[in-house]
mmCIF file of C-alpha atoms and ligand atoms in Angstrom:
data_model
loop_
_atom_site.group_PDB
_atom_site.id
_atom_site.type_symbol
_atom_site.label_atom_id
_atom_site.label_comp_id
_atom_site.label_asym_id
_atom_site.label_seq_id
_atom_site.Cartn_x
_atom_site.Cartn_y
_atom_site.Cartn_z
ATOM 1 C CA MET O 30 14.921 22.180 -40.739
ATOM 2 C CA ARG O 31 14.080 25.802 -40.305
ATOM 3 C CA LEU O 32 15.724 27.480 -37.342
ATOM 4 C CA HIS O 33 13.842 30.006 -35.262
ATOM 5 C CA GLU O 34 15.174 33.551 -35.344
ATOM 6 C CA TYR O 35 16.743 33.175 -31.902
ATOM 7 C CA GLN O 36 18.505 29.961 -32.936
ATOM 8 C CA ALA O 37 19.784 31.421 -36.192
ATOM 9 C CA LYS O 38 21.032 34.467 -34.310
ATOM 10 C CA GLU O 39 22.991 32.233 -31.935
ATOM 11 C CA VAL O 40 24.660 30.622 -34.939
ATOM 12 C CA PHE O 41 25.267 34.052 -36.496
ATOM 13 C CA ALA O 42 26.727 35.550 -33.326
ATOM 14 C CA GLU O 43 29.064 32.591 -32.902
ATOM 15 C CA ALA O 44 30.403 33.274 -36.405
ATOM 16 C CA GLY O 45 31.121 36.897 -35.520
ATOM 17 C CA MET O 46 28.090 38.422 -37.198
ATOM 18 C CA PRO O 47 26.950 41.693 -35.557
ATOM 19 C CA THR O 48 23.644 40.854 -33.816
ATOM 20 C CA PRO O 49 21.735 42.823 -31.168
ATOM 21 C CA GLU O 50 21.954 41.590 -27.579
ATOM 22 C CA SER O 51 18.928 39.375 -26.947
ATOM 23 C CA VAL O 52 17.314 36.980 -24.468
ATOM 24 C CA LEU O 53 14.614 34.341 -25.080
ATOM 25 C CA ALA O 54 11.541 34.616 -22.813
ATOM 26 C CA GLU O 55 8.447 32.495 -22.219
ATOM 27 C CA SER O 56 6.486 34.609 -19.761
ATOM 28 C CA THR O 57 5.763 38.245 -19.016
ATOM 29 C CA ASP O 58 8.076 38.126 -15.995
ATOM 30 C CA GLU O 59 10.870 36.723 -18.111
ATOM 31 C CA VAL O 60 10.303 39.486 -20.668
ATOM 32 C CA LEU O 61 10.602 42.126 -17.947
ATOM 33 C CA ASP O 62 13.771 40.554 -16.531
ATOM 34 C CA ALA O 63 15.269 40.340 -19.999
ATOM 35 C CA ALA O 64 14.382 43.953 -20.811
ATOM 36 C CA GLU O 65 15.925 45.103 -17.575
ATOM 37 C CA SER O 66 19.180 43.278 -18.211
ATOM 38 C CA ILE O 67 19.379 44.529 -21.808
ATOM 39 C CA GLY O 68 18.161 48.065 -21.125
ATOM 40 C CA TYR O 69 15.334 49.954 -22.871
ATOM 41 C CA PRO O 70 14.275 50.360 -25.604
ATOM 42 C CA VAL O 71 13.762 46.717 -26.569
ATOM 43 C CA ALA O 72 11.976 44.896 -29.371
ATOM 44 C CA VAL O 73 9.740 41.971 -28.339
ATOM 45 C CA LYS O 74 9.535 39.468 -31.201
ATOM 46 C CA ALA O 75 7.318 36.397 -31.602
ATOM 47 C CA GLN O 76 9.324 33.218 -32.290
ATOM 48 C CA VAL O 77 7.147 31.369 -34.798
ATOM 49 C CA HIS O 78 7.789 30.237 -38.363
ATOM 50 C CA VAL O 79 5.924 32.977 -40.179
ATOM 51 C CA GLY O 80 7.188 35.892 -42.191
ATOM 52 C CA GLY O 81 5.832 39.400 -41.885
ATOM 53 C CA ARG O 82 5.531 39.182 -38.117
ATOM 54 C CA GLY O 83 5.824 42.937 -37.781
ATOM 55 C CA LYS O 84 2.701 43.671 -39.819
ATOM 56 C CA ALA O 85 0.775 40.846 -38.158
ATOM 57 C CA GLY O 86 1.328 42.269 -34.665
ATOM 58 C CA GLY O 87 4.051 39.838 -33.642
ATOM 59 C CA ILE O 88 6.734 42.480 -33.055
ATOM 60 C CA GLU O 89 6.462 45.416 -30.642
ATOM 61 C CA LEU O 90 8.885 47.994 -29.383
ATOM 62 C CA ALA O 91 8.907 48.839 -25.673
ATOM 63 C CA GLU O 92 10.528 51.778 -23.916
ATOM 64 C CA SER O 93 9.471 51.019 -20.354
ATOM 65 C CA ASP O 94 8.407 48.214 -18.029
ATOM 66 C CA GLU O 95 4.817 49.128 -18.685
ATOM 67 C CA GLU O 96 5.197 48.877 -22.457
ATOM 68 C CA ALA O 97 7.220 45.679 -22.164
ATOM 69 C CA ARG O 98 4.462 44.147 -20.062
ATOM 70 C CA GLU O 99 1.834 45.193 -22.604
ATOM 71 C CA ALA O 100 3.912 43.802 -25.467
ATOM 72 C CA ALA O 101 4.478 40.510 -23.640
ATOM 73 C CA ASP O 102 0.800 40.173 -22.732
ATOM 74 C CA SER O 103 -0.343 40.824 -26.266
ATOM 75 C CA ILE O 104 2.227 38.670 -28.084
ATOM 76 C CA LEU O 105 2.664 35.648 -25.791
ATOM 77 C CA GLY O 106 -0.173 33.221 -26.478
ATOM 78 C CA MET O 107 -1.382 35.077 -29.552
ATOM 79 C CA ASP O 108 -2.320 33.273 -32.735
ATOM 80 C CA LEU O 109 -0.017 34.378 -35.540
ATOM 81 C CA LYS O 110 -1.226 33.000 -38.869
ATOM 82 C CA GLY O 111 -2.183 29.697 -37.265
ATOM 83 C CA TYR O 112 0.771 29.379 -34.890
ATOM 84 C CA THR O 113 0.459 29.960 -31.165
ATOM 85 C CA VAL O 114 3.282 32.136 -29.865
ATOM 86 C CA GLU O 115 4.938 30.419 -26.923
ATOM 87 C CA ARG O 116 8.262 32.262 -26.873
ATOM 88 C CA VAL O 117 9.455 35.752 -27.662
ATOM 89 C CA LEU O 118 12.904 37.141 -28.264
ATOM 90 C CA VAL O 119 13.579 40.260 -26.241
ATOM 91 C CA GLU O 120 16.167 42.255 -28.080
ATOM 92 C CA GLN O 121 17.999 45.514 -27.820
ATOM 93 C CA ALA O 122 16.075 47.802 -30.199
ATOM 94 C CA VAL O 123 18.067 49.131 -33.103
ATOM 95 C CA ASP O 124 17.725 52.795 -34.000
ATOM 96 C CA PHE O 125 18.093 52.436 -37.749
ATOM 97 C CA VAL O 126 18.238 54.854 -40.666
ATOM 98 C CA ASP O 127 18.241 52.221 -43.396
ATOM 99 C CA GLU O 128 17.326 48.571 -43.934
ATOM 100 C CA LEU O 129 19.131 46.259 -46.379
ATOM 101 C CA TYR O 130 18.594 42.683 -47.469
ATOM 102 C CA VAL O 131 21.383 40.096 -47.734
ATOM 103 C CA GLY O 132 20.882 36.429 -48.502
ATOM 104 C CA VAL O 133 22.502 33.269 -49.811
ATOM 105 C CA THR O 134 20.678 30.399 -51.450
ATOM 106 C CA MET O 135 21.165 27.727 -54.096
ATOM 107 C CA ASP O 136 20.345 28.917 -57.606
ATOM 108 C CA ARG O 137 19.250 25.599 -59.076
ATOM 109 C CA GLY O 138 18.921 27.060 -62.548
ATOM 110 C CA ALA O 139 22.558 28.135 -62.520
ATOM 111 C CA GLY O 140 23.729 25.107 -60.533
ATOM 112 C CA GLU O 141 25.618 27.359 -58.150
ATOM 113 C CA PRO O 142 25.030 29.190 -54.907
ATOM 114 C CA VAL O 143 24.095 32.824 -55.262
ATOM 115 C CA ALA O 144 24.787 35.661 -52.826
ATOM 116 C CA MET O 145 22.369 38.595 -52.921
ATOM 117 C CA VAL O 146 22.285 42.167 -51.634
ATOM 118 C CA SER O 147 19.487 44.705 -51.929
ATOM 119 C CA SER O 148 19.003 48.201 -50.608
ATOM 120 C CA GLU O 149 15.266 47.444 -50.473
ATOM 121 C CA GLY O 150 15.417 45.522 -47.235
ATOM 122 C CA GLY O 151 12.856 45.393 -44.454
ATOM 123 C CA VAL O 152 10.067 44.439 -46.836
ATOM 124 C CA ASP O 153 8.965 41.204 -48.435
ATOM 125 C CA ILE O 154 11.946 40.400 -50.667
ATOM 126 C CA GLU O 155 9.916 38.015 -52.876
ATOM 127 C CA SER O 156 7.799 40.934 -54.098
ATOM 128 C CA VAL O 157 10.948 42.996 -54.721
ATOM 129 C CA ALA O 158 12.304 40.081 -56.780
ATOM 130 C CA GLU O 159 9.085 39.997 -58.780
ATOM 131 C CA GLU O 160 8.447 43.694 -59.276
ATOM 132 C CA SER O 161 11.967 45.102 -59.576
ATOM 133 C CA PRO O 162 14.477 42.266 -59.959
ATOM 134 C CA GLU O 163 17.194 44.803 -60.825
ATOM 135 C CA ALA O 164 17.010 46.038 -57.227
ATOM 136 C CA ILE O 165 18.714 42.836 -56.080
ATOM 137 C CA ALA O 166 22.432 42.499 -56.839
ATOM 138 C CA ARG O 167 23.519 38.901 -57.375
ATOM 139 C CA GLU O 168 26.866 37.128 -57.391
ATOM 140 C CA HIS O 169 27.137 33.466 -58.297
ATOM 141 C CA VAL O 170 29.821 31.699 -56.343
ATOM 142 C CA ASP O 171 31.944 28.852 -57.587
ATOM 143 C CA PRO O 172 31.941 26.373 -54.697
ATOM 144 C CA ALA O 173 35.485 25.309 -55.574
ATOM 145 C CA PHE O 174 36.783 28.755 -54.615
ATOM 146 C CA GLY O 175 34.226 30.167 -52.208
ATOM 147 C CA MET O 176 33.248 33.819 -52.353
ATOM 148 C CA HIS O 177 36.088 36.124 -53.330
ATOM 149 C CA HIS O 178 36.373 39.519 -51.641
ATOM 150 C CA TYR O 179 35.911 41.284 -54.936
ATOM 151 C CA GLN O 180 32.609 39.486 -55.423
ATOM 152 C CA ALA O 181 31.268 40.609 -52.058
ATOM 153 C CA ASN O 182 32.411 44.154 -52.820
ATOM 154 C CA ARG O 183 30.870 44.109 -56.269
ATOM 155 C CA ALA O 184 27.482 42.903 -54.971
ATOM 156 C CA VAL O 185 27.483 45.654 -52.349
ATOM 157 C CA TYR O 186 28.509 48.240 -54.920
ATOM 158 C CA ASP O 187 25.888 47.059 -57.437
ATOM 159 C CA ALA O 188 23.184 47.282 -54.784
ATOM 160 C CA GLY O 189 24.061 50.943 -54.258
ATOM 161 C CA VAL O 190 24.895 50.528 -50.586
ATOM 162 C CA ASP O 191 26.157 53.686 -48.884
ATOM 163 C CA ARG O 192 29.941 54.008 -49.008
ATOM 164 C CA ALA O 193 30.312 54.544 -45.285
ATOM 165 C CA VAL O 194 29.033 51.020 -44.546
ATOM 166 C CA ALA O 195 30.007 49.233 -47.769
ATOM 167 C CA SER O 196 32.969 47.410 -46.351
ATOM 168 C CA ASP O 197 31.065 46.223 -43.267
ATOM 169 C CA VAL O 198 28.155 45.025 -45.402
ATOM 170 C CA ALA O 199 30.595 43.148 -47.653
ATOM 171 C CA SER O 200 32.069 41.392 -44.659
ATOM 172 C CA VAL O 201 28.563 40.481 -43.405
ATOM 173 C CA LEU O 202 27.865 38.980 -46.836
ATOM 174 C CA THR O 203 31.122 36.996 -46.735
ATOM 175 C CA THR O 204 30.375 35.705 -43.240
ATOM 176 C CA LEU O 205 26.862 34.766 -44.335
ATOM 177 C CA PHE O 206 28.171 32.851 -47.340
ATOM 178 C CA ASP O 207 30.723 30.985 -45.228
ATOM 179 C CA LEU O 208 28.023 30.095 -42.710
ATOM 180 C CA TRP O 209 25.700 28.933 -45.458
ATOM 181 C CA GLU O 210 28.402 26.605 -46.710
ATOM 182 C CA ASP O 211 29.873 25.424 -43.393
ATOM 183 C CA ARG O 212 26.517 24.791 -41.751
ATOM 184 C CA ASP O 213 24.909 22.968 -44.695
ATOM 185 C CA ALA O 214 22.216 25.590 -45.063
ATOM 186 C CA SER O 215 19.815 25.700 -47.977
ATOM 187 C CA GLU O 216 18.956 29.344 -47.223
ATOM 188 C CA ALA O 217 20.591 31.979 -45.066
ATOM 189 C CA GLU O 218 19.104 35.431 -44.965
ATOM 190 C CA ILE O 219 19.221 38.717 -43.061
ATOM 191 C CA ASN O 220 16.210 40.942 -43.663
ATOM 192 C CA PRO O 221 16.585 43.590 -42.503
ATOM 193 C CA LEU O 222 20.281 44.204 -42.108
ATOM 194 C CA MET O 223 19.943 47.492 -40.251
ATOM 195 C CA ILE O 224 22.188 50.518 -40.671
ATOM 196 C CA THR O 225 22.290 52.900 -37.721
ATOM 197 C CA GLY O 226 22.882 56.650 -37.685
ATOM 198 C CA ASP O 227 26.444 55.921 -36.505
ATOM 199 C CA ASP O 228 27.052 53.734 -39.567
ATOM 200 C CA GLU O 229 26.856 50.514 -37.657
ATOM 201 C CA VAL O 230 25.633 47.392 -39.404
ATOM 202 C CA VAL O 231 23.374 45.033 -37.388
ATOM 203 C CA ALA O 232 21.616 41.781 -38.308
ATOM 204 C CA ALA O 233 18.129 42.587 -36.990
ATOM 205 C CA ASP O 234 16.503 39.410 -38.293
ATOM 206 C CA ALA O 235 17.927 35.992 -39.133
ATOM 207 C CA VAL O 236 16.650 33.136 -41.271
ATOM 208 C CA MET O 237 18.491 29.852 -41.650
ATOM 209 C CA ASN O 238 17.190 26.639 -43.183
ATOM 210 C CA ILE O 239 19.380 23.590 -42.758
ATOM 211 C CA ASP O 240 19.480 20.593 -45.083
ATOM 212 C CA ASP O 241 17.935 17.797 -42.985
ATOM 213 C CA ASP O 242 20.133 15.194 -44.639
ATOM 214 C CA ALA O 243 23.263 16.985 -43.402
ATOM 215 C CA LEU O 244 22.250 17.112 -39.736
ATOM 216 C CA PHE O 245 24.409 14.099 -38.953
ATOM 217 C CA ARG O 246 27.483 16.263 -39.469
ATOM 218 C CA GLN O 247 26.047 19.317 -37.695
ATOM 219 C CA PRO O 248 25.594 17.868 -34.214
ATOM 220 C CA ASP O 249 25.044 21.238 -32.509
ATOM 221 C CA LEU O 250 22.331 22.137 -35.021
ATOM 222 C CA ALA O 251 20.783 18.666 -34.724
ATOM 223 C CA GLU O 252 20.362 19.388 -31.032
ATOM 224 C CA MET O 253 18.227 22.381 -31.950
ATOM 225 C CA GLU O 254 15.821 20.245 -33.963
ATOM 226 C CA GLU O 255 13.234 19.668 -31.292
ATOM 227 C CA ALA O 256 13.031 23.345 -30.377
ATOM 228 C CA ALA O 257 13.025 24.283 -34.070
ATOM 229 C CA ALA O 258 9.735 22.473 -34.692
ATOM 230 C CA GLY O 259 7.146 25.078 -35.596
ATOM 231 C CA ASP O 260 4.488 23.741 -33.278
ATOM 232 C CA ASP O 261 3.255 20.587 -31.549
ATOM 233 C CA LEU O 262 2.027 19.142 -34.829
ATOM 234 C CA GLU O 263 5.381 19.525 -36.520
ATOM 235 C CA ALA O 264 7.065 18.023 -33.455
ATOM 236 C CA LYS O 265 4.668 15.095 -33.673
ATOM 237 C CA ALA O 266 5.465 14.639 -37.373
ATOM 238 C CA ASN O 267 9.187 14.489 -36.538
ATOM 239 C CA GLU O 268 8.462 11.858 -33.925
ATOM 240 C CA TYR O 269 6.390 9.731 -36.344
ATOM 241 C CA GLY O 270 8.932 10.204 -39.124
ATOM 242 C CA PHE O 271 6.473 11.818 -41.555
ATOM 243 C CA ASP O 272 7.117 14.504 -44.133
ATOM 244 C CA TYR O 273 4.622 17.088 -42.981
ATOM 245 C CA VAL O 274 3.960 20.717 -43.735
ATOM 246 C CA ARG O 275 1.167 22.613 -42.085
ATOM 247 C CA LEU O 276 -0.915 24.865 -44.327
ATOM 248 C CA ASP O 277 -3.762 27.320 -43.766
ATOM 249 C CA GLY O 278 -6.804 25.438 -45.056
ATOM 250 C CA ASN O 279 -9.279 22.919 -43.623
ATOM 251 C CA VAL O 280 -9.029 19.847 -45.890
ATOM 252 C CA GLY O 281 -6.654 17.340 -44.281
ATOM 253 C CA ILE O 282 -4.600 15.374 -46.809
ATOM 254 C CA ILE O 283 -2.856 12.038 -46.354
ATOM 255 C CA GLY O 284 -1.088 10.072 -49.035
ATOM 256 C CA ASN O 285 1.842 7.750 -49.643
ATOM 257 C CA GLY O 286 4.491 9.327 -51.846
ATOM 258 C CA ALA O 287 5.302 13.005 -52.201
ATOM 259 C CA GLY O 288 4.066 13.270 -55.799
ATOM 260 C CA LEU O 289 0.733 11.713 -54.922
ATOM 261 C CA VAL O 290 0.295 14.089 -52.002
ATOM 262 C CA MET O 291 1.218 17.112 -54.151
ATOM 263 C CA THR O 292 -1.319 16.018 -56.766
ATOM 264 C CA THR O 293 -3.982 15.763 -54.098
ATOM 265 C CA LEU O 294 -3.108 19.239 -52.824
ATOM 266 C CA ASP O 295 -3.408 20.640 -56.335
ATOM 267 C CA LEU O 296 -6.782 18.966 -56.852
ATOM 268 C CA VAL O 297 -8.150 20.238 -53.555
ATOM 269 C CA ASP O 298 -7.171 23.696 -54.711
ATOM 270 C CA TYR O 299 -8.637 23.041 -58.173
ATOM 271 C CA TYR O 300 -12.025 22.142 -56.702
ATOM 272 C CA GLY O 301 -12.068 25.291 -54.597
ATOM 273 C CA GLY O 302 -10.966 23.788 -51.299
ATOM 274 C CA GLU O 303 -8.044 24.755 -49.114
ATOM 275 C CA PRO O 304 -5.484 22.142 -48.055
ATOM 276 C CA ALA O 305 -4.755 21.980 -44.323
ATOM 277 C CA ASN O 306 -1.476 20.153 -44.739
ATOM 278 C CA PHE O 307 0.948 18.102 -46.771
ATOM 279 C CA LEU O 308 1.365 14.683 -45.167
ATOM 280 C CA ASP O 309 3.336 11.910 -46.808
ATOM 281 C CA ILE O 310 3.273 8.692 -44.809
ATOM 282 C CA GLY O 311 5.835 7.108 -47.116
ATOM 283 C CA GLY O 312 5.944 3.633 -48.587
ATOM 284 C CA GLY O 313 3.383 1.072 -47.496
ATOM 285 C CA ALA O 314 0.582 1.863 -45.122
ATOM 286 C CA LYS O 315 0.934 -0.284 -42.048
ATOM 287 C CA ALA O 316 -1.896 0.119 -39.553
ATOM 288 C CA GLU O 317 0.363 1.952 -37.129
ATOM 289 C CA ARG O 318 1.453 4.518 -39.692
ATOM 290 C CA VAL O 319 -2.117 5.062 -40.809
ATOM 291 C CA ALA O 320 -3.221 5.503 -37.204
ATOM 292 C CA ASN O 321 -0.406 7.990 -36.596
ATOM 293 C CA ALA O 322 -1.351 9.917 -39.732
ATOM 294 C CA LEU O 323 -4.985 10.099 -38.640
ATOM 295 C CA ASP O 324 -3.854 11.221 -35.211
ATOM 296 C CA MET O 325 -1.925 14.051 -36.893
ATOM 297 C CA VAL O 326 -4.782 15.388 -39.014
ATOM 298 C CA PHE O 327 -7.379 14.914 -36.293
ATOM 299 C CA SER O 328 -5.248 16.904 -33.854
ATOM 300 C CA ASP O 329 -5.250 19.877 -36.201
ATOM 301 C CA ASP O 330 -8.232 21.975 -35.111
ATOM 302 C CA ASN O 331 -8.406 23.585 -38.544
ATOM 303 C CA VAL O 332 -9.215 20.280 -40.248
ATOM 304 C CA ASP O 333 -12.895 19.718 -41.168
ATOM 305 C CA SER O 334 -12.527 16.754 -43.519
ATOM 306 C CA VAL O 335 -9.818 14.308 -44.542
ATOM 307 C CA VAL O 336 -8.961 12.829 -47.901
ATOM 308 C CA PHE O 337 -6.812 9.710 -47.953
ATOM 309 C CA ASN O 338 -5.159 9.100 -51.314
ATOM 310 C CA LEU O 339 -3.246 5.831 -51.386
ATOM 311 C CA PHE O 340 -1.447 3.958 -54.049
ATOM 312 C CA GLY O 341 -0.892 0.236 -53.705
ATOM 313 C CA GLY O 342 2.507 -0.552 -55.123
ATOM 314 C CA ILE O 343 4.846 -2.876 -53.278
ATOM 315 C CA THR O 344 2.327 -2.694 -50.463
ATOM 316 C CA ARG O 345 -0.844 -4.065 -52.052
ATOM 317 C CA GLY O 346 -4.204 -2.300 -51.888
ATOM 318 C CA ASP O 347 -5.784 -4.995 -49.706
ATOM 319 C CA GLU O 348 -2.981 -4.671 -47.167
ATOM 320 C CA VAL O 349 -3.412 -0.915 -47.209
ATOM 321 C CA ALA O 350 -7.163 -1.330 -46.660
ATOM 322 C CA ARG O 351 -6.541 -3.645 -43.716
ATOM 323 C CA GLY O 352 -4.152 -1.059 -42.296
ATOM 324 C CA ILE O 353 -6.823 1.614 -42.534
ATOM 325 C CA ASN O 354 -9.520 -0.615 -41.046
ATOM 326 C CA SER O 355 -7.457 -1.599 -38.073
ATOM 327 C CA ALA O 356 -6.369 2.010 -37.524
ATOM 328 C CA ILE O 357 -9.965 3.240 -37.392
ATOM 329 C CA GLU O 358 -10.993 0.479 -34.996
ATOM 330 C CA GLU O 359 -9.362 2.609 -32.318
ATOM 331 C CA PHE O 360 -12.098 5.199 -32.737
ATOM 332 C CA ASP O 361 -15.717 4.748 -31.615
ATOM 333 C CA GLU O 362 -16.574 7.361 -34.168
ATOM 334 C CA LEU O 363 -14.216 9.253 -36.447
ATOM 335 C CA PRO O 364 -14.053 12.882 -35.274
ATOM 336 C CA LYS O 365 -14.082 14.144 -38.874
ATOM 337 C CA PRO O 366 -15.341 12.649 -42.140
ATOM 338 C CA VAL O 367 -12.716 10.634 -44.009
ATOM 339 C CA VAL O 368 -12.822 9.856 -47.741
ATOM 340 C CA VAL O 369 -10.542 7.108 -49.057
ATOM 341 C CA ARG O 370 -9.417 6.481 -52.586
ATOM 342 C CA LEU O 371 -7.231 3.509 -53.444
ATOM 343 C CA ALA O 372 -5.397 2.832 -56.665
ATOM 344 C CA GLY O 373 -2.743 0.446 -57.918
ATOM 345 C CA THR O 374 -2.136 -3.202 -57.126
ATOM 346 C CA ASN O 375 -5.208 -4.953 -55.694
ATOM 347 C CA ALA O 376 -7.089 -1.658 -55.428
ATOM 348 C CA GLU O 377 -10.455 -3.338 -56.102
ATOM 349 C CA GLU O 378 -9.949 -5.951 -53.402
ATOM 350 C CA GLY O 379 -8.872 -3.159 -51.099
ATOM 351 C CA MET O 380 -11.972 -1.083 -51.702
ATOM 352 C CA GLU O 381 -14.199 -4.086 -50.994
ATOM 353 C CA ILE O 382 -12.513 -4.688 -47.669
ATOM 354 C CA LEU O 383 -12.608 -1.048 -46.518
ATOM 355 C CA ASN O 384 -15.002 -0.372 -43.671
ATOM 356 C CA ALA O 385 -17.630 1.630 -45.554
ATOM 357 C CA ASP O 386 -19.661 2.236 -42.391
ATOM 358 C CA ALA O 387 -16.983 4.503 -41.012
ATOM 359 C CA LEU O 388 -15.400 5.824 -44.207
ATOM 360 C CA ASP O 389 -16.509 7.176 -47.548
ATOM 361 C CA VAL O 390 -14.933 5.145 -50.314
ATOM 362 C CA GLU O 391 -14.565 6.808 -53.700
ATOM 363 C CA GLN O 392 -13.529 5.162 -56.941
ATOM 364 C CA THR O 393 -11.764 8.128 -58.492
ATOM 365 C CA LEU O 394 -9.336 10.697 -57.250
ATOM 366 C CA GLU O 395 -11.490 13.530 -58.572
ATOM 367 C CA GLY O 396 -14.542 12.122 -56.798
ATOM 368 C CA ALA O 397 -12.669 11.695 -53.522
ATOM 369 C CA VAL O 398 -11.295 15.209 -53.557
ATOM 370 C CA GLN O 399 -14.618 16.792 -54.535
ATOM 371 C CA ARG O 400 -16.400 14.923 -51.777
ATOM 372 C CA SER O 401 -13.842 15.960 -49.213
ATOM 373 C CA VAL O 402 -13.997 19.604 -50.282
ATOM 374 C CA GLU O 403 -17.810 19.482 -49.900
ATOM 375 C CA GLN O 404 -17.515 17.952 -46.451
ATOM 376 C CA ALA O 405 -15.184 20.789 -45.482
ATOM 377 C CA GLY O 406 -17.836 23.350 -46.379
ATOM 378 C CA GLY O 407 -17.624 23.490 -50.154
ATOM 379 C CA ALA O 408 -15.627 25.663 -52.520
ATOM 380 C CA GLN O 409 -14.328 28.853 -50.914
HETATM 381 P P1 GDP Z 11 9.641 39.750 -40.006
HETATM 382 O O1 GDP Z 11 8.696 40.820 -40.464
HETATM 383 O O2 GDP Z 11 8.908 38.564 -39.424
HETATM 384 O O3 GDP Z 11 10.625 39.333 -41.044
HETATM 385 O O4 GDP Z 11 10.465 40.367 -38.772
HETATM 386 P P2 GDP Z 11 11.740 41.333 -38.750
HETATM 387 O O5 GDP Z 11 12.630 40.902 -37.672
HETATM 388 O O6 GDP Z 11 12.347 41.410 -40.106
HETATM 389 O O7 GDP Z 11 11.157 42.751 -38.358
HETATM 390 C C1 GDP Z 11 10.232 43.433 -39.175
HETATM 391 C C2 GDP Z 11 10.330 44.925 -38.976
HETATM 392 O O8 GDP Z 11 10.167 45.264 -37.604
HETATM 393 C C3 GDP Z 11 11.681 45.508 -39.339
HETATM 394 O O9 GDP Z 11 11.857 45.708 -40.723
HETATM 395 C C4 GDP Z 11 11.654 46.803 -38.555
HETATM 396 O O10 GDP Z 11 10.969 47.788 -39.272
HETATM 397 C C5 GDP Z 11 10.918 46.407 -37.296
HETATM 398 N N1 GDP Z 11 11.893 46.120 -36.226
HETATM 399 C C6 GDP Z 11 12.388 44.910 -35.876
HETATM 400 N N2 GDP Z 11 13.304 45.032 -34.898
HETATM 401 C C7 GDP Z 11 13.418 46.343 -34.665
HETATM 402 C C8 GDP Z 11 14.226 47.133 -33.792
HETATM 403 O O11 GDP Z 11 15.057 46.642 -33.045
HETATM 404 N N3 GDP Z 11 14.075 48.466 -33.850
HETATM 405 C C9 GDP Z 11 13.164 49.056 -34.660
HETATM 406 N N4 GDP Z 11 13.054 50.380 -34.651
HETATM 407 N N5 GDP Z 11 12.396 48.357 -35.498
HETATM 408 C C10 GDP Z 11 12.518 47.036 -35.506
HETATM 409 MN MN1 MN Z 12 12.534 39.796 -41.557
#
């Protein structure tokens, strides 16, 4: 589960992390009220799950009611990389002289968590990692001991952080590591960690991803789950119990089993198409689950065609086919073309049963994907 910035900042603030005063707002009036209570200047920030909001027009600074109104009107309701902005965080603007990056994640290669500091904050840290990996100082942490003070200090020193703020940055890093561990996070990140002219250190952004399987022991975070959903589609996926990730393309993808769905995504890409989503409906393919999956992809306006890639294992191909047939009976006409490919146990029987008047049935995975890419407008 990925927390929104405002949710992560609540968690940060509770742990004693320095965060700017902020208020969540859903309308222009609420933005103005929030700005008034905080005092100008404020930053108005779109609360959607996309990075690089600043460059995309999702963050504006306002120094007056008039500017705050303009910012609210332009950001609320805007489409930011496929997400509609429904809420903004109104935040005390930080007058910064420098931007750092601090983060904690699991280094799977090393089998240990790693804490990171970089003086090249404020920008896309992935490109820093690629182009100048030496600009990121790293400390691996033995989970049996937690992060030692000397490790936090060394990371800050290695990153070349200014002396005047070094000790405060080290304590931010320690707090971030403790939070990462205590709250069962997979990632915790502050980018930028802003440094002001008065040598104050402020977490201006906040990213926190929580391990879904640990939510049972994080009841306060579990309560944030509904609001953390990126959009209506992700909320719907939670409700249906699907593994779902929304992507930018227009070829809807449904499959049973994560590997099968990933393969389908790769093939769509291979044939020049662009996947609209990852959707794993899990084992079996009962009519209800199939219907729910179709409901998901059909409700995504970006989807122009759908490819269904199903493997009959414990659930046999003929049962899967019956599930699909009864799911599509609910439609007079399918709103978008659907191609089905079945494999595995009783796949042949399944393909014979499938309602070929409403669906395109393909024998091979390659054929199914190619057909679906064509239906979505061909290779891009
Ligand atoms: P992201 O681009 O989606 O990660 O959003 P961030 O919260 O990291 O903000 C991106 C950039 O917006 C920052 O690096 C700053 O340059 C700018 N910004 C954000 N908040 C403030 C603020 O309070 N004051 C000022 N001056 N700039 C800000
Ligand atoms: Mn950021």
